CSV table of C-alpha atoms in Angstrom, one decimal:
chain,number,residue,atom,x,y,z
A,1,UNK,CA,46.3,84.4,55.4
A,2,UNK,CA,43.1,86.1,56.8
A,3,UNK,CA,44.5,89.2,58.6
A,4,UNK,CA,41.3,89.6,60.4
A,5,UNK,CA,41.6,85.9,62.4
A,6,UNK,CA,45.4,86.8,62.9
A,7,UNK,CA,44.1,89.9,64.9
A,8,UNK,CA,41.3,87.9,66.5
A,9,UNK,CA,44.3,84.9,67.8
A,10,UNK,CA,46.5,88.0,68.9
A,11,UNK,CA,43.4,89.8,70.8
A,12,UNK,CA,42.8,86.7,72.5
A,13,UNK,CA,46.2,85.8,73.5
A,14,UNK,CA,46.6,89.4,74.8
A,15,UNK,CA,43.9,89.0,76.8
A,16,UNK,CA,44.8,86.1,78.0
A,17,UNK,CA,47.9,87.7,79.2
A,18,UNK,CA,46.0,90.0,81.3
A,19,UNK,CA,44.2,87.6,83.1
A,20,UNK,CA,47.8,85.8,84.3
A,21,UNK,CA,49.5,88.8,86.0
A,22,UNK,CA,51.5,87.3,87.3
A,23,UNK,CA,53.2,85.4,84.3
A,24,UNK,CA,53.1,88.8,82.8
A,25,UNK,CA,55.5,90.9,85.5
A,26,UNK,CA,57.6,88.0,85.3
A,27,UNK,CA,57.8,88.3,81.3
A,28,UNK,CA,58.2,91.9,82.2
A,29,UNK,CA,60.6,91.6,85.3
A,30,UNK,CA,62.7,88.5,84.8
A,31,UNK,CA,64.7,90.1,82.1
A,32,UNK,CA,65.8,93.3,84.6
A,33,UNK,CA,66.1,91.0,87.4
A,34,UNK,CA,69.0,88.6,85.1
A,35,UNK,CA,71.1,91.5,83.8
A,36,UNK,CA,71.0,92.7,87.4
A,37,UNK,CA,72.1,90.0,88.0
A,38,UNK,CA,74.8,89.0,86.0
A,39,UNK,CA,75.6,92.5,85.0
A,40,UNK,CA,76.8,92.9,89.0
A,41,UNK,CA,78.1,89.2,89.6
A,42,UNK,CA,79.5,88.8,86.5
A,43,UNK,CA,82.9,90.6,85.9
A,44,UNK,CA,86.3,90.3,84.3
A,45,UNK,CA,88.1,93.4,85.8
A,46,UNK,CA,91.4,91.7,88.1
A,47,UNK,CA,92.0,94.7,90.6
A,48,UNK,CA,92.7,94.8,94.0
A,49,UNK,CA,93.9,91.6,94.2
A,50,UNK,CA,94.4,90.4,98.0
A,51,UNK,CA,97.8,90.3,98.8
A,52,UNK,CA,100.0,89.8,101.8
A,53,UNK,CA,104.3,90.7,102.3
A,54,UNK,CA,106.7,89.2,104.1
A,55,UNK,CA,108.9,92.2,104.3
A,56,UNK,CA,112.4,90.2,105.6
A,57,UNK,CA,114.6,93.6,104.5
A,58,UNK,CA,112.6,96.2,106.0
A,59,UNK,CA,114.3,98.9,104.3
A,60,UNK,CA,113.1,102.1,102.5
A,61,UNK,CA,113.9,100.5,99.3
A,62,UNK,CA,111.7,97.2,100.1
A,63,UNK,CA,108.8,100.0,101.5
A,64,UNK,CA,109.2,102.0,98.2
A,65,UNK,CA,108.6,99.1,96.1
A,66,UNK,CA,106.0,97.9,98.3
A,67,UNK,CA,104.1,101.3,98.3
A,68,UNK,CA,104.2,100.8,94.6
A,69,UNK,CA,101.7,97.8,94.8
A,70,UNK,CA,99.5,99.1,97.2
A,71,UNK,CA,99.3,102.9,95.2
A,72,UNK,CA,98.4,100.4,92.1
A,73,UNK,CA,94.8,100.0,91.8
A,74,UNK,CA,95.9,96.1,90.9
A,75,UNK,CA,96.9,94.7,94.7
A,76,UNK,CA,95.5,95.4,97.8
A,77,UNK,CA,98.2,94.5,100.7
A,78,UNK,CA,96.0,93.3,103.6
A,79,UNK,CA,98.3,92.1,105.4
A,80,UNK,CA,102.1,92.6,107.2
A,81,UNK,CA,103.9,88.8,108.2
A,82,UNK,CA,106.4,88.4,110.1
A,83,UNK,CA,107.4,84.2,109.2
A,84,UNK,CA,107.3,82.2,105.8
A,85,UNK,CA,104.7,80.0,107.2
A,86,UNK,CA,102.0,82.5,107.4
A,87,UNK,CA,101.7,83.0,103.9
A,88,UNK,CA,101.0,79.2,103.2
A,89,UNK,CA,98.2,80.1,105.7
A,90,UNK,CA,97.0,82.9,104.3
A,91,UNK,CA,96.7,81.3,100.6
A,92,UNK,CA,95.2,77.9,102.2
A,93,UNK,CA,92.4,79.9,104.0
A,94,UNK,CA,91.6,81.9,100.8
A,95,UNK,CA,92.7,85.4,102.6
A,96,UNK,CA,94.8,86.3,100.0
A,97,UNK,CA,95.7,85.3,96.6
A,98,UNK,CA,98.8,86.6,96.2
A,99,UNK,CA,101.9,86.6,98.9
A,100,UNK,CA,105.4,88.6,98.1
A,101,UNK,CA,108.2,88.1,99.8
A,102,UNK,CA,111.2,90.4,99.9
A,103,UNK,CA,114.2,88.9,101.3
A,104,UNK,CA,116.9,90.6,103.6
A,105,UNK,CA,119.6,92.2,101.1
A,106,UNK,CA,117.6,93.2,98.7
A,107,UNK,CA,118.5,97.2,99.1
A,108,UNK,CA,122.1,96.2,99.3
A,109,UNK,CA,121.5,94.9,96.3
A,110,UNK,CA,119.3,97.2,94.6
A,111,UNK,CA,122.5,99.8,95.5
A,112,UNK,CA,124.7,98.3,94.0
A,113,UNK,CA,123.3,97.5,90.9
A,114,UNK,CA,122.9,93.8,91.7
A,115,UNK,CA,120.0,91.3,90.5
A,116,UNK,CA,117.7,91.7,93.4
A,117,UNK,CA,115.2,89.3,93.1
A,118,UNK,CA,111.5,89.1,95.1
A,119,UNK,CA,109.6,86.1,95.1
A,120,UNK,CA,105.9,86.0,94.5
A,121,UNK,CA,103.4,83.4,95.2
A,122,UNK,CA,100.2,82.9,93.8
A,123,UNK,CA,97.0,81.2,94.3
A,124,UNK,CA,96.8,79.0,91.0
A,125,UNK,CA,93.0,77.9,91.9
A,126,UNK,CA,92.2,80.6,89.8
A,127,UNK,CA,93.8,80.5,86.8
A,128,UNK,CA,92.8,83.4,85.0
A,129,UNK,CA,93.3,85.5,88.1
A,130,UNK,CA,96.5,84.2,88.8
A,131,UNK,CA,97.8,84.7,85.3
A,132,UNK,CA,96.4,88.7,85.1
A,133,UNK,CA,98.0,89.2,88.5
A,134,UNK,CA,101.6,88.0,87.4
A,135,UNK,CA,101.2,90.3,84.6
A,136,UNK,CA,100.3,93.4,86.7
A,137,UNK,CA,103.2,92.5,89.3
A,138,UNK,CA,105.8,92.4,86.4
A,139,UNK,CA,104.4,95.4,85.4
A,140,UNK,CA,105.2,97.4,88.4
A,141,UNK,CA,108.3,95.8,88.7
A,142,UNK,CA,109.7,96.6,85.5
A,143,UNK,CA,108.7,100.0,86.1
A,144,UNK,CA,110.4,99.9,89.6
A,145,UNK,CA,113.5,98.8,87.9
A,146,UNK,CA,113.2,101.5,85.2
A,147,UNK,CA,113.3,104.4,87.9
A,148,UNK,CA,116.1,102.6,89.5
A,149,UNK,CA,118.0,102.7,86.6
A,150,UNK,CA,117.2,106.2,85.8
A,151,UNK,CA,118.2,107.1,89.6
A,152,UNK,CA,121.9,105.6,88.8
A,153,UNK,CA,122.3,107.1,86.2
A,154,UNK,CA,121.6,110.6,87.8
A,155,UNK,CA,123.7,110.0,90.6
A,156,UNK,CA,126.6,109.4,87.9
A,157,UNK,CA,126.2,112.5,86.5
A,158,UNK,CA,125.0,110.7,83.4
A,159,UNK,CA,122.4,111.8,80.9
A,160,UNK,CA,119.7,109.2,80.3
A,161,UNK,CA,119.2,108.3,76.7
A,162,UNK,CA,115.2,108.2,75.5
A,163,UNK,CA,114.3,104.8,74.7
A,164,UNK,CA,114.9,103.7,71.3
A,165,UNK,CA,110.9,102.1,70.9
A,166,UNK,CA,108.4,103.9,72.6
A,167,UNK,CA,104.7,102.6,72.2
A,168,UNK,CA,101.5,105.0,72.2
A,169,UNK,CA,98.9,102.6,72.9
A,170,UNK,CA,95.6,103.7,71.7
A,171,UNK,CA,92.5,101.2,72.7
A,172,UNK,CA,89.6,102.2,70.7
A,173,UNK,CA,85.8,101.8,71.3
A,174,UNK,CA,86.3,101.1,75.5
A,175,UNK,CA,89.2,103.3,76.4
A,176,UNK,CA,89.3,102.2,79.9
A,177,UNK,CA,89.0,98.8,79.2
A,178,UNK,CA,85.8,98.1,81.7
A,179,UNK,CA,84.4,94.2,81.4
A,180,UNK,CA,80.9,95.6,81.8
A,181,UNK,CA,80.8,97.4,78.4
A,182,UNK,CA,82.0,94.1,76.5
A,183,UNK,CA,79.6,92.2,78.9
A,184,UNK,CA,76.4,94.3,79.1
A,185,UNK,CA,76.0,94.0,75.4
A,186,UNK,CA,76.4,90.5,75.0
A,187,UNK,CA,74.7,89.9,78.0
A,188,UNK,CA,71.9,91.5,76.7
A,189,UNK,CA,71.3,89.0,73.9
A,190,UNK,CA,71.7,86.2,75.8
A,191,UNK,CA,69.2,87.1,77.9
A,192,UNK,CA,66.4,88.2,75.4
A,193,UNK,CA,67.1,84.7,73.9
A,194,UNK,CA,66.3,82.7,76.7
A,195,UNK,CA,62.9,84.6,78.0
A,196,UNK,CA,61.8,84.9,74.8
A,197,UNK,CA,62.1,81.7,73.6
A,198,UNK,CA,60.8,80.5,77.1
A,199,UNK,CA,57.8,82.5,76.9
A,200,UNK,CA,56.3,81.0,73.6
A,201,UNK,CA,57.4,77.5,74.6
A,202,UNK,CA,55.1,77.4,76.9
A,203,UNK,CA,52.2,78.9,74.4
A,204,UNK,CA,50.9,75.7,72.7
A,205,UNK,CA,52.1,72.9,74.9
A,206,UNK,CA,49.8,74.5,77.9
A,207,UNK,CA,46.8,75.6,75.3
A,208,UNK,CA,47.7,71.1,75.0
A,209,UNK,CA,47.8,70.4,78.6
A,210,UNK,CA,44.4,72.4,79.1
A,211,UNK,CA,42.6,71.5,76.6
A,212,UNK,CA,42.1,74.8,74.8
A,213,UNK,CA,43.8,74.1,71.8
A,214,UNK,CA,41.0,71.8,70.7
A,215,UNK,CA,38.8,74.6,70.8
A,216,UNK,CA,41.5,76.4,67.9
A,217,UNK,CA,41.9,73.6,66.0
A,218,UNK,CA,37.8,74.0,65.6
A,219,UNK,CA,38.0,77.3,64.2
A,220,UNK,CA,38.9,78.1,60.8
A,221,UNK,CA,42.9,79.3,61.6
A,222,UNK,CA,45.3,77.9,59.6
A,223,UNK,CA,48.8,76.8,61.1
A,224,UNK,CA,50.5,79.6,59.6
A,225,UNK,CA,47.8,82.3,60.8
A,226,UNK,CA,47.7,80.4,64.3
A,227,UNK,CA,51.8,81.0,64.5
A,228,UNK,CA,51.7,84.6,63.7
A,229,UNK,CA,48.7,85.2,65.7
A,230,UNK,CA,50.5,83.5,68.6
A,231,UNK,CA,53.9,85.2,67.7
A,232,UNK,CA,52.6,88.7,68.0
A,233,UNK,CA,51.6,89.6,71.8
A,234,UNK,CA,55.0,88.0,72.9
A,235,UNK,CA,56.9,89.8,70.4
A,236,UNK,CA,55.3,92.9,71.8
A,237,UNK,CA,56.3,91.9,74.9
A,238,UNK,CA,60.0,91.2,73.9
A,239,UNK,CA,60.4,94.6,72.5
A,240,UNK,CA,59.5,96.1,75.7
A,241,UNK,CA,61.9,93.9,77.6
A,242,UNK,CA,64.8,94.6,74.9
A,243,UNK,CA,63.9,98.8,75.3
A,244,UNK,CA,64.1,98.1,79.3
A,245,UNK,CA,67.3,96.0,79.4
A,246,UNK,CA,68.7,98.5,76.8
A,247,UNK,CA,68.4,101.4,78.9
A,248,UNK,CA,69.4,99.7,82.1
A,249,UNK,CA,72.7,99.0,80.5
A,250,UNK,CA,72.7,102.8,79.3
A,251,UNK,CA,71.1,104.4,82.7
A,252,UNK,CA,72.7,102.2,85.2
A,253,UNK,CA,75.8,100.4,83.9
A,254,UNK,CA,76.7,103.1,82.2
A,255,UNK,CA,77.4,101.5,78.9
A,256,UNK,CA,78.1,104.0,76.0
A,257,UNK,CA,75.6,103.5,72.8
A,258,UNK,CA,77.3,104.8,69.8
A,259,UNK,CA,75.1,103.9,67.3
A,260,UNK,CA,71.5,104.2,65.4
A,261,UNK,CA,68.3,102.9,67.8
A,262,UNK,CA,66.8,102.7,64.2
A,263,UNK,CA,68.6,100.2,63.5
A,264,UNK,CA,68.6,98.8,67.0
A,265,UNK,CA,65.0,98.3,66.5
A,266,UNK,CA,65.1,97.1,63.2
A,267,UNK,CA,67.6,94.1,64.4
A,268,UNK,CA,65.8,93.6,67.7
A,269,UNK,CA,62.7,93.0,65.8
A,270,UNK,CA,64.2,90.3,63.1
A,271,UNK,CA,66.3,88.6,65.9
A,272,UNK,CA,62.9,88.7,68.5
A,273,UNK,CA,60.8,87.0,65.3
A,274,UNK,CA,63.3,84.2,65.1
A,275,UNK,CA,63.9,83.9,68.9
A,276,UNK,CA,59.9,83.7,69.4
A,277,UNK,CA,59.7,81.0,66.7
A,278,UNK,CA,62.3,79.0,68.0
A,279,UNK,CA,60.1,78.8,71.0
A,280,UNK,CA,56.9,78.2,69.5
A,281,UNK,CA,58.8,74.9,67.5
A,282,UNK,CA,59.8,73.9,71.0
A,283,UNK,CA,56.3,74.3,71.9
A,284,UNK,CA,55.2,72.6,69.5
A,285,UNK,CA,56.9,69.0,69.1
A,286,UNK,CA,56.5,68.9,72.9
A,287,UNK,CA,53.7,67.0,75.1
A,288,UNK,CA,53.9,69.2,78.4
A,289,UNK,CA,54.6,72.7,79.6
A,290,UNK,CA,57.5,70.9,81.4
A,291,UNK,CA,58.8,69.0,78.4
A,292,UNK,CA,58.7,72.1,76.6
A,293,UNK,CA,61.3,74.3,79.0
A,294,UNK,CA,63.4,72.1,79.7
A,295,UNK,CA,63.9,71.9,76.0
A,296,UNK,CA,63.7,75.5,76.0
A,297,UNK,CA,66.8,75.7,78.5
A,298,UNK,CA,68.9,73.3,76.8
A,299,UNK,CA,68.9,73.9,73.2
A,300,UNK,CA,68.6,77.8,74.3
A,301,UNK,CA,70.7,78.9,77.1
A,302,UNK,CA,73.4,76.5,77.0
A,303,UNK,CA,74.4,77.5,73.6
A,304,UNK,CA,73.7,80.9,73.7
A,305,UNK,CA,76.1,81.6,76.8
A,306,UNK,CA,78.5,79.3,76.2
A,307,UNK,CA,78.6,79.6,72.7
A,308,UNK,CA,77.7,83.2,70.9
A,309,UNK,CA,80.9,85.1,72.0
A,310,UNK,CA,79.5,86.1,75.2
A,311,UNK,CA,81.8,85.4,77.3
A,312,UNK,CA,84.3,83.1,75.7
A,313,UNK,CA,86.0,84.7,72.1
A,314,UNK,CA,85.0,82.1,69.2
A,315,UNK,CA,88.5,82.2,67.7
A,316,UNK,CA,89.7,80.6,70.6
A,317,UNK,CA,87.6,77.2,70.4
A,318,UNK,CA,88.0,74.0,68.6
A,319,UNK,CA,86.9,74.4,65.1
A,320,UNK,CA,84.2,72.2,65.2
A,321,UNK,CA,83.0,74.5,68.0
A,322,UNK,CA,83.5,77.4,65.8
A,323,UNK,CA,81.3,75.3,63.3
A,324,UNK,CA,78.6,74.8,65.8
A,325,UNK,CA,78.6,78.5,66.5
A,326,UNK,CA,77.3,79.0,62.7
A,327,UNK,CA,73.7,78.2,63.7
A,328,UNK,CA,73.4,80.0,67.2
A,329,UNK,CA,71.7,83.1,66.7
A,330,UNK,CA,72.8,84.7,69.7
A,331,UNK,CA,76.4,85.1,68.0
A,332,UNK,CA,75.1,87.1,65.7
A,333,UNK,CA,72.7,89.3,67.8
A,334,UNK,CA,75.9,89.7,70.2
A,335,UNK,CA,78.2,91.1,67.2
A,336,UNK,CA,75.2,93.6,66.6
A,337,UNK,CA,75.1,94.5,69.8
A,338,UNK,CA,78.4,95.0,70.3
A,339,UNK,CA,78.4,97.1,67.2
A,340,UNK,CA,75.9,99.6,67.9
A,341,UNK,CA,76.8,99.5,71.1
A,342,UNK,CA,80.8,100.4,71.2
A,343,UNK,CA,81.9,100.6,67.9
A,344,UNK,CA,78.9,103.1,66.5
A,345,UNK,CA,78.6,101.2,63.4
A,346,UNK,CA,75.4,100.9,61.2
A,347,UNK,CA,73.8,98.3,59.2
A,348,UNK,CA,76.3,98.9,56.5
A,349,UNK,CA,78.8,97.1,58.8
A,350,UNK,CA,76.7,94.6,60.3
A,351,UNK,CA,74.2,93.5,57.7
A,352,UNK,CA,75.7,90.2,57.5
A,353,UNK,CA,75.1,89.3,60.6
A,354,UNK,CA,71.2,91.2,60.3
A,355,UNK,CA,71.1,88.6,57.3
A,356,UNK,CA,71.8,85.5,59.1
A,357,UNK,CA,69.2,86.5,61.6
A,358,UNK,CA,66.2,86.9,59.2
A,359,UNK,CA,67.2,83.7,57.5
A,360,UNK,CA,66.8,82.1,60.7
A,361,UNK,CA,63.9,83.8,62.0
A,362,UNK,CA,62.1,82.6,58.9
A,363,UNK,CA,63.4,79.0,58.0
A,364,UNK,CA,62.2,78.3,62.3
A,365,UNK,CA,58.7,80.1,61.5
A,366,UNK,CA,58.4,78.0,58.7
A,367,UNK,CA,59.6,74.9,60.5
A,368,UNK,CA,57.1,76.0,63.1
A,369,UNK,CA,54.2,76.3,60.5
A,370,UNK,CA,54.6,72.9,59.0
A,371,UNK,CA,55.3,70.8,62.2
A,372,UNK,CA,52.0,72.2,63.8
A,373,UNK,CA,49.3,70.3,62.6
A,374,UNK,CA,45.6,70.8,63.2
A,375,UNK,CA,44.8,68.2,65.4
A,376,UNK,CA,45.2,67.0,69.0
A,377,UNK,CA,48.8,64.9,69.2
């Protein structure tokens, strides 16, 4: 390999950049712009949950307990009814996704140490929600019921035991349990795979579709010089989107980074080589610029968001899912992530997953390098 032509190819491609502005801010841009995007849209916190009460007792006890919800950072009561039928409204039109009832009684019962039950209805449209929401309600009512307790007891002049179990949770790495620190890292990778992948898979197929590449396949470049010629501008580029979505997370998400930017660098650079290739393959075995990203988006974004532990945890799919997750690179790149991002931990932790990158970045530059052929297909 003839590093003097390599420079040449990458001097020329650079240049080429130039002359397309506008292709470059959107190489630039479109990376800020999607974890804008996502990182804003995108979010797995449950809090304030629209709720409204029908408050049938409309006693201090059935106030207390309602006061409860509304101090809880978990419900948001918008709204007082005064007949059953208005909650069936309220869920129907989407104003609420959560409607409590507390029937008349229910502080004669609470006062005399009776099963006072409230009934809770839900908006089941949205599972997930739905399900967290039950949790939090139970929560509060459990702790509700605990103070009650505690109150009867006092007024019997009784002394109230310490519970027999009591658990000191500890969370570790994301103490306060925010979505946008699991998401901005994972987010992050998913993202870098699909503009960087797009990006060269456009390279070859338009140098095809304008007739430039003849002029290459004159010169004396050899495929595996043309694909590292090629590789290099858009892998300068790709660092310098990776550094600007990196400190957005940091800067404006406020995501904590714990561990080396050494190593950062080093994994960004070996997971960038194999992302780049993979688009340069894509560019190659296809006819048309078009041809070429809609591959691009298909064997690239689907699995990389749907499949890398993004979003969805890997443990919880079908095994041959699981399987299939093997050979996605973002799931590895996501672990990292996640790993220098959260947990602080170094290569000496994560250099399995650093391993399967680099075998993949070079078995797809290799695949690249013998699928591209000097002449025009």
């Amino acid at each position: 390999m003839s590093l003097r032509r390599v420079k040449a190819l990458a001097r020329k491609e650079f240049i080429q950049m130039t002359r397309d502005p506008l292709s470059l801010i959107g190489a630039l841009f479109i990376p800020l712009m999607m974890i804008f995007l996502f990182g804003y849209a995108l979010s797995l916190d449950v809090d304030r949950i629209p709720t409204v009460v029908l408050d049938l007792d409309r006693t201090p006890a059935s106030r207390d307990l309602i006061h409860r919800l509304a101090d809880s950072r978990y419900f948001r009561v918008s709204q007082y009814l005064d007949a059953p039928s208005e909650i069936d409204a309220a869920l129907d039109s989407g104003r609420a996704l959560m409607g409590l009832v507390i029937d008349s009684g229910f502080a004669a019962r609470v006062k005399a140490g009776r099963s006072a039950p409230i009934q809770a209805i839900f908006d089941g449209s949205d599972s997930n929600t739905a399900s967290i929401a039950i949790g939090y309600l139970k929560a509060v009512a459990a702790e509700y019921d605990i103070d009650l307790q505690g109150a009867r007891l006092r007024r019997a002049g009784m002394k109230i035991a310490d519970m027999p179990i009591e658990a000191r949770i500890r969370v570790w790495f994301n103490p306060e349990l925010k979505s946008k620190n699991f998401i901005i890292p994972g987010l992050t990778a998913v993202v870098m795979m699909v503009v960087s992948s797009l990006m060269t898979a456009l390279s070859i197929s338009k140098e095809k579709e304008t007739g430039t590449l003849e002029q290459l396949v004159s010169t004396p470049l050899t495929s595996g010089e043309l694909m590292v010629g090629k590789l290099i501008p858009y892998l300068c580029v790709g660092l310098i989107d990776m550094a600007m979505v990196v400190c957005a997370g940091i800067v404006i998400f406020g995501v904590p980074f714990r561990g080396s930017y050494l190593e950062l660098l080093i994994t960004a650079l070996i997971f960038q080589i194999g992302t780049l290739s993979w688009g340069l393959l894509l560019s190659v075995v296809s006819k048309s610029q078009t041809q070429a990203s809609q591959l691009a988006m298909i064997t690239v974004f689907l699995p990389s968001f749907l499949l890398s532990g993004f979003i969805y945890p890997i443990e919880n799919m079908p095994w041959v899912l699981q399987a299939i997750t093997l050979i996605v690179p973002a799931r590895y790149f996501v672990e990292i992530l996640k790993g220098l991002f959260l947990r602080g931990v170094g290569l000496d932790y994560l250099w399995p997953q650093t391993l399967a990158l680099l075998l993949y970045a070079l078995l797809v530059l290799n695949l690249a390098r013998k699928r591209f052929s000097k002449r025009i297909i």
